[in-house]
Short mmCIF file of C-alpha atoms in Angstrom, two decimals:
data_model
loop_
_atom_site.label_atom_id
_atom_site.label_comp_id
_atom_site.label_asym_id
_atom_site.label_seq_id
_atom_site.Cartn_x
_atom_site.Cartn_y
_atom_site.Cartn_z
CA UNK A 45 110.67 124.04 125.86
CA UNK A 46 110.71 120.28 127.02
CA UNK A 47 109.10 117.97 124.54
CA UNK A 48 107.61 114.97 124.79
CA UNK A 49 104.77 112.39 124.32
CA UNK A 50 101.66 110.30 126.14
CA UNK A 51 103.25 107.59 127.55
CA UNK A 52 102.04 103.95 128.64
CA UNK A 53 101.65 103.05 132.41
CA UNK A 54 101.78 99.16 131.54
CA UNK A 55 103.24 96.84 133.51
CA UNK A 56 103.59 99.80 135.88
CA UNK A 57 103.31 103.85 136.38
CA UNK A 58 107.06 104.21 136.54
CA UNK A 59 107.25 102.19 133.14
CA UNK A 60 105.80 105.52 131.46
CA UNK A 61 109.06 107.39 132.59
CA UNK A 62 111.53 104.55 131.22
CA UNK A 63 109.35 104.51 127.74
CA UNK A 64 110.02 107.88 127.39
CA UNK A 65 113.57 108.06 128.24
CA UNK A 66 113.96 105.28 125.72
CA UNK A 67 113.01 107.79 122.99
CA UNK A 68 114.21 110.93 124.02
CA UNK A 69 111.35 112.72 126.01
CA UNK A 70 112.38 115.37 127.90
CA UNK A 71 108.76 115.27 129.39
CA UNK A 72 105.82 113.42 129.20
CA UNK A 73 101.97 112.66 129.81
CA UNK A 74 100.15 109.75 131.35
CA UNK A 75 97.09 108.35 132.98
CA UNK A 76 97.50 107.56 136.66
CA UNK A 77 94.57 105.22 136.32
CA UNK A 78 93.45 103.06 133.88
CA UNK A 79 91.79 105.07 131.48
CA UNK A 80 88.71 102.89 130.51
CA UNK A 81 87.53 101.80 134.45
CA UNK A 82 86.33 103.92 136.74
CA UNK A 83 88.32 102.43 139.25
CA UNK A 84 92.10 100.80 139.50
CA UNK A 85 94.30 99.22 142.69
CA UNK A 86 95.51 101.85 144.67
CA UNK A 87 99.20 103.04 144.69
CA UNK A 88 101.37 101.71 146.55
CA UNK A 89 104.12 103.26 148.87
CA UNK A 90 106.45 100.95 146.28
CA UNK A 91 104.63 102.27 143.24
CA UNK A 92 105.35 105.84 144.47
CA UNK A 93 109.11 105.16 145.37
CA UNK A 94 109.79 103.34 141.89
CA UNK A 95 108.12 106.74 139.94
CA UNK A 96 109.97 108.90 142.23
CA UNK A 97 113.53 106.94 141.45
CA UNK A 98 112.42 107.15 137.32
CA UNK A 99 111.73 110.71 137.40
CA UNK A 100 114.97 111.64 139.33
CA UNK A 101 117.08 109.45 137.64
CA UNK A 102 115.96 110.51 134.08
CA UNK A 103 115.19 113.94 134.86
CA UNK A 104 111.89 114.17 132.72
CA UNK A 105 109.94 116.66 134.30
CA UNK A 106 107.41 118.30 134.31
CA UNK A 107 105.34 115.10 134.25
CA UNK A 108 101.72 115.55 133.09
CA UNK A 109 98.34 113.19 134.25
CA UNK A 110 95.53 113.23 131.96
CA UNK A 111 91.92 112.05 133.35
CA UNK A 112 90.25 109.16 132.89
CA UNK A 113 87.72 108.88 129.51
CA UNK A 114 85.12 107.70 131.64
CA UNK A 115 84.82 111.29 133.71
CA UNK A 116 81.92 114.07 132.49
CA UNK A 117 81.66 116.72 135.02
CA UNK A 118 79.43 118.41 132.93
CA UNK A 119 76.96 115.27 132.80
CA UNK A 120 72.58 116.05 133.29
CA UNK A 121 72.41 112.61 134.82
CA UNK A 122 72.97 112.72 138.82
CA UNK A 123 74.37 109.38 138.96
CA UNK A 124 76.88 109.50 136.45
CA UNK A 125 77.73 113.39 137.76
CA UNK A 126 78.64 111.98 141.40
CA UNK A 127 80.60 109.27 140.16
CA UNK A 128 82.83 111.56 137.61
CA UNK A 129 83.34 113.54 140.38
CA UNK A 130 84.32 110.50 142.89
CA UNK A 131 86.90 109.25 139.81
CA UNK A 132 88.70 112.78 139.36
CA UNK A 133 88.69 112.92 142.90
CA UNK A 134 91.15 109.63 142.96
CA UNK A 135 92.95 111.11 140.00
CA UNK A 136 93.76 114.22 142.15
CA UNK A 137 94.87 112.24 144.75
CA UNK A 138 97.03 110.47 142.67
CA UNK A 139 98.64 113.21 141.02
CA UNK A 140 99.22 114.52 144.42
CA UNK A 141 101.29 111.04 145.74
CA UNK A 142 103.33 111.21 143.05
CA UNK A 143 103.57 114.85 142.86
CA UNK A 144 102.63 116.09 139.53
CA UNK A 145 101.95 119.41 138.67
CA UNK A 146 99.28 119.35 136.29
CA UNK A 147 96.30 117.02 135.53
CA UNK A 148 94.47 117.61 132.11
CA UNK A 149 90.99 116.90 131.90
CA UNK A 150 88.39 117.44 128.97
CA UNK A 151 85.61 119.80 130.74
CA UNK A 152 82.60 117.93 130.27
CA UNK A 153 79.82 117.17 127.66
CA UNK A 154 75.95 118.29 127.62
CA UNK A 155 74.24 115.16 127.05
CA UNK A 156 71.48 117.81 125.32
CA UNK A 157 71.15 119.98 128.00
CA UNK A 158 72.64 123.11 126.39
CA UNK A 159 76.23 124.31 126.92
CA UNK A 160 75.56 126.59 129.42
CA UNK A 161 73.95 124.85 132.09
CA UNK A 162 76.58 122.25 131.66
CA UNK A 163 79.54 124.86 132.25
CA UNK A 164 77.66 125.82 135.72
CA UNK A 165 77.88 122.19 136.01
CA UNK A 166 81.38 121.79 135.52
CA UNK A 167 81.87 124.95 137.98
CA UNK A 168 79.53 122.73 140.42
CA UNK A 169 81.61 119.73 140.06
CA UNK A 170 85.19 121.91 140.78
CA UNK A 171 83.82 123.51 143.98
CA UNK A 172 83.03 120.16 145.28
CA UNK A 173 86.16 118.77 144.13
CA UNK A 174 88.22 122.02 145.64
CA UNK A 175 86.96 121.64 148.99
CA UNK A 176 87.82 117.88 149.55
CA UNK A 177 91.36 118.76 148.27
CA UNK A 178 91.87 121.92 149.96
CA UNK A 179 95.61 121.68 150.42
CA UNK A 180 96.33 119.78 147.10
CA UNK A 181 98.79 121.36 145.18
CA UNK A 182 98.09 120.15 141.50
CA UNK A 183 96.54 122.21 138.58
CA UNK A 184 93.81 120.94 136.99
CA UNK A 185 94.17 121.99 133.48
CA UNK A 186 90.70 122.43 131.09
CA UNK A 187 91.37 121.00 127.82
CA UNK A 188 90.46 122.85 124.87
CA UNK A 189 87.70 120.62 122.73
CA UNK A 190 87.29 120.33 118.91
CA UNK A 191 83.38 120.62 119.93
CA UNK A 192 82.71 116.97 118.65
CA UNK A 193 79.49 115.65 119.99
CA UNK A 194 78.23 117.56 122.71
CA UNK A 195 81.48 118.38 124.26
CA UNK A 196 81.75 122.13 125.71
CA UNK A 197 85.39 123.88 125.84
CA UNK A 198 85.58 124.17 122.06
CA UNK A 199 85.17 128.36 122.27
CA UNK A 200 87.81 129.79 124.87
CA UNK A 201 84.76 131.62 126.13
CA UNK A 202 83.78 128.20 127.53
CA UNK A 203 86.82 127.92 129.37
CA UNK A 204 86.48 131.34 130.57
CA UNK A 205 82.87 130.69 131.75
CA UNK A 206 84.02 127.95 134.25
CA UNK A 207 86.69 130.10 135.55
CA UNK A 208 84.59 132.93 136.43
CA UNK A 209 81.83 130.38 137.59
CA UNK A 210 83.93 128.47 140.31
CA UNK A 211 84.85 129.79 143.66
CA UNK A 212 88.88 129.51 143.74
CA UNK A 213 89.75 129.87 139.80
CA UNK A 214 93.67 129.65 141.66
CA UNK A 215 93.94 125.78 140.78
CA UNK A 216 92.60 126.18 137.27
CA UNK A 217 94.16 126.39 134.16
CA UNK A 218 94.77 125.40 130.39
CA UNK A 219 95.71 122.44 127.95
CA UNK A 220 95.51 123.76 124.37
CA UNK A 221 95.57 120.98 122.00
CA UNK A 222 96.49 122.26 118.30
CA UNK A 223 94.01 119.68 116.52
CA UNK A 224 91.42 120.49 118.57
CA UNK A 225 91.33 124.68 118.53
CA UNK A 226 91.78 124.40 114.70
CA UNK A 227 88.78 121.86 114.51
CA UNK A 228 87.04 124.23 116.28
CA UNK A 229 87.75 126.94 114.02
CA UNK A 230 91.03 128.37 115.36
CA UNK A 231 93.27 129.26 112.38
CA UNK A 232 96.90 128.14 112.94
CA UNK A 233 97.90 127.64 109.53
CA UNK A 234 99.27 131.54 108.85
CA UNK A 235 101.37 133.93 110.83
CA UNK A 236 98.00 135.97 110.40
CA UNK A 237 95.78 133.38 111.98
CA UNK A 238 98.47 132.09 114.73
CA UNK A 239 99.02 135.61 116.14
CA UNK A 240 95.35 136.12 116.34
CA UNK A 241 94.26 133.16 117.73
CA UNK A 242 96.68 133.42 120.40
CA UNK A 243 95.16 137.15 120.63
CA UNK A 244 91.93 135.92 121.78
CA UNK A 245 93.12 133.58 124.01
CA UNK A 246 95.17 135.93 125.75
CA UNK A 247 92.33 138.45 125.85
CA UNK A 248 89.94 135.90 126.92
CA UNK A 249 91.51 133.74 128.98
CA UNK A 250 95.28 135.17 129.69
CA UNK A 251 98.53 133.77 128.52
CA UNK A 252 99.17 133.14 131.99
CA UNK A 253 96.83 130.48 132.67
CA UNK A 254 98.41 128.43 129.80
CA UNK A 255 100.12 125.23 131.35
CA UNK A 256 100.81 122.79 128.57
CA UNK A 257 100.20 122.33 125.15
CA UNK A 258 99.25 118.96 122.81
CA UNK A 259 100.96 118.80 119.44
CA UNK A 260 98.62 117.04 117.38
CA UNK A 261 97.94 117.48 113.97
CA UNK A 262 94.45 117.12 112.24
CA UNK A 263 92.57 114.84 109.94
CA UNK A 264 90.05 117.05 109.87
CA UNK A 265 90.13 120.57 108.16
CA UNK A 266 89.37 124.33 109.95
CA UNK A 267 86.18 124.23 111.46
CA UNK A 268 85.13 120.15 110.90
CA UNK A 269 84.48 119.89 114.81
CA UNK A 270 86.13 116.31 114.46
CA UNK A 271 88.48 115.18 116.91
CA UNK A 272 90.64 113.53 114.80
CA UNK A 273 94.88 113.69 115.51
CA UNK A 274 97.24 112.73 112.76
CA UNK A 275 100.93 112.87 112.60
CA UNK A 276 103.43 116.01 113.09
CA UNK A 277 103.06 117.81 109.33
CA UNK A 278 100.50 114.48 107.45
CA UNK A 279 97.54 116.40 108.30
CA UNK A 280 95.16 119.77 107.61
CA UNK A 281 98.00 121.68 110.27
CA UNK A 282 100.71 120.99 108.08
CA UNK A 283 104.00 122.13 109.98
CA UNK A 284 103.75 125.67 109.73
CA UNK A 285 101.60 125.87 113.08
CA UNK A 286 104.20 124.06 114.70
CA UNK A 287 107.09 125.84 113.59
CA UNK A 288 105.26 128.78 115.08
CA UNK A 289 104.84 127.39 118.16
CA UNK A 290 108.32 125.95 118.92
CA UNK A 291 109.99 129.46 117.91
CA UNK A 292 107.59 131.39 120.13
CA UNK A 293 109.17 133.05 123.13
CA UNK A 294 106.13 133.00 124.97
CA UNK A 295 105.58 129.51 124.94
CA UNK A 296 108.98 128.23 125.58
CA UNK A 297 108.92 127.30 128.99
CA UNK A 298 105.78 125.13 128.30
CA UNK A 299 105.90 121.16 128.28
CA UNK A 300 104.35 120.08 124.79
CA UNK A 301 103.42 116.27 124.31
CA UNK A 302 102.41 114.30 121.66
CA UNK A 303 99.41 112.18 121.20
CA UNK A 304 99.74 111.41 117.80
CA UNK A 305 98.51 108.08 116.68
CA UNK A 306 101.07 105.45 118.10
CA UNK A 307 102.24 101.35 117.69
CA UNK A 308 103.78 98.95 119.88
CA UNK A 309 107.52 100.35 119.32
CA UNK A 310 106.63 103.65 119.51
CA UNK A 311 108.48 104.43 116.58
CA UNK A 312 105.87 107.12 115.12
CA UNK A 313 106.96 109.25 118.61
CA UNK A 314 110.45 108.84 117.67
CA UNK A 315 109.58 110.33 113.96
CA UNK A 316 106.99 112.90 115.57
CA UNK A 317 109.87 114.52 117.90
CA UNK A 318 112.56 114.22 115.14
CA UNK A 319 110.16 116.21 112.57
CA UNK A 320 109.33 119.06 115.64
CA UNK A 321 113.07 119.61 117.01
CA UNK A 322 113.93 119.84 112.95
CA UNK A 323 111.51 122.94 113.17
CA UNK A 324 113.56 124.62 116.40
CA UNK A 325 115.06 127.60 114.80
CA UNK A 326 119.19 127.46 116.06
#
């Protein structure tokens, strides 16, 4: 499976491919918009042809978009609802210049409205967001959530919900994050708990939805609810989980990225990657 990291668009969205050449990404994740606005320039036709020439000339693909922190589809208040679902419609059309095949989003919080009225929210939101981008081609992943806050997606029934909820469930699919299904209340940690945890995703959601996967360890122990990542094998995971994971034929055509916590050099990535390919089984 190709490995890789988040990766930083500044000083330009191509830039993210070069960082992660630099340190040995074989694929990688980034925002195609600033992650704190809710709006950014444009592209350009010369910011499209410089991403295009990095992505063919390192060969990093598949290339994966994560939405903006700003966006709650799920939100009670109308305002705020309308203009999450104006900013992940410019992500989508983002993702689709640059062709990407996947954009990860975190479904939505409650604000104290209850989970379930703010899944048939979310489901709202997608239909809307389906029919202006009828003939779009990207995936829009749903993020598993630790449950911190008021955030829904933290039970894979969640996930499931929205699916059934929305009118074309075709463009949906999943981002399961390791830290956040074990803060949940996922167990990872034993060959007992990994096999059925993946059980009950595949008999609630389907292994087939699953299109990428975060490697992220966890401050926080089983059940905390905190979304809190630490480094590959430092945290509550330990490295068994992700041992598991990279020696599991059903996941190895799967991109996995970091987002471990990261510094200017990105040296942490380097150690990150070195400590998971140490776990590939020859």
């Amino acid at each position: 499976m190709p490995l890789g990291a988040h990766m930083s668009m500044s000083g330009g969205i191509e830039q993210a491919i070069w960082r992660g050449q630099s340190i040995g990404c074989e694929t990688i994740q980034l925002f195609v918009a600033n992650p704190n606005r809710w709006k950014s320039p444009p592209l350009t036709d010369e910011d499209i042809d410089r991403f295009r020439t990095a992505e063919i000339e390192t060969g990093i693909r598949p290339i994966v978009a994560h939405d903006i922190y700003l966006i709650n589809l799920g939100s009670p208040e109308e305002e705020l609802w309308e203009r999450s679902i104006n900013a992940f419609q410019d992500e989508v059309d983002r993702c689709a210049r640059l062709k990407l095949p996947y954009l990860v989003m975190h479904p939505g919080s409650h604000m104290g409205m209850g989970a379930e009225a703010c899944l048939r929210r979310i489901a709202d939101a997608l239909d809307i967001l389906r029919e202006r981008a009828l003939h779009v081609s990207v995936k829009i992943l749903l993020e598993t959530t630790a449950g911190q806050g008021t955030n829904v997606g933290y039970r894979f029934e969640h996930l499931a919900e929205i699916m059934a909820l929305v009118k074309d469930r075709g463009w949906l699919g999943v981002c399961l994050d390791t830290c956040h299904v074990f803060g949940a209340g996922y167990e990872l940690r034993t060959r007992e708990g990994y096999e059925a945890t993946w059980r009950q995703f595949d008999e609630i959601l389907g292994l087939d939805l699953l299109g990428c996967i975060h490697l992220n360890d966890s401050k926080g122990c089983l059940g905390c609810r905190l979304d809190r990542h630490e480094h590959i094998g430092k945290g509550q995971l330990g490295l068994e989980p992700f041992r598991f994971l990279l020696n599991d034929p059903r996941l190895r055509h799967l991109p996995m990225v970091l987002e471990t916590p990261k510094g200017p050099d990105m040296k942490e990535d380097v150690e990150n990657l070195a400590v998971l390919r140490s776990l590939i089984a020859a």
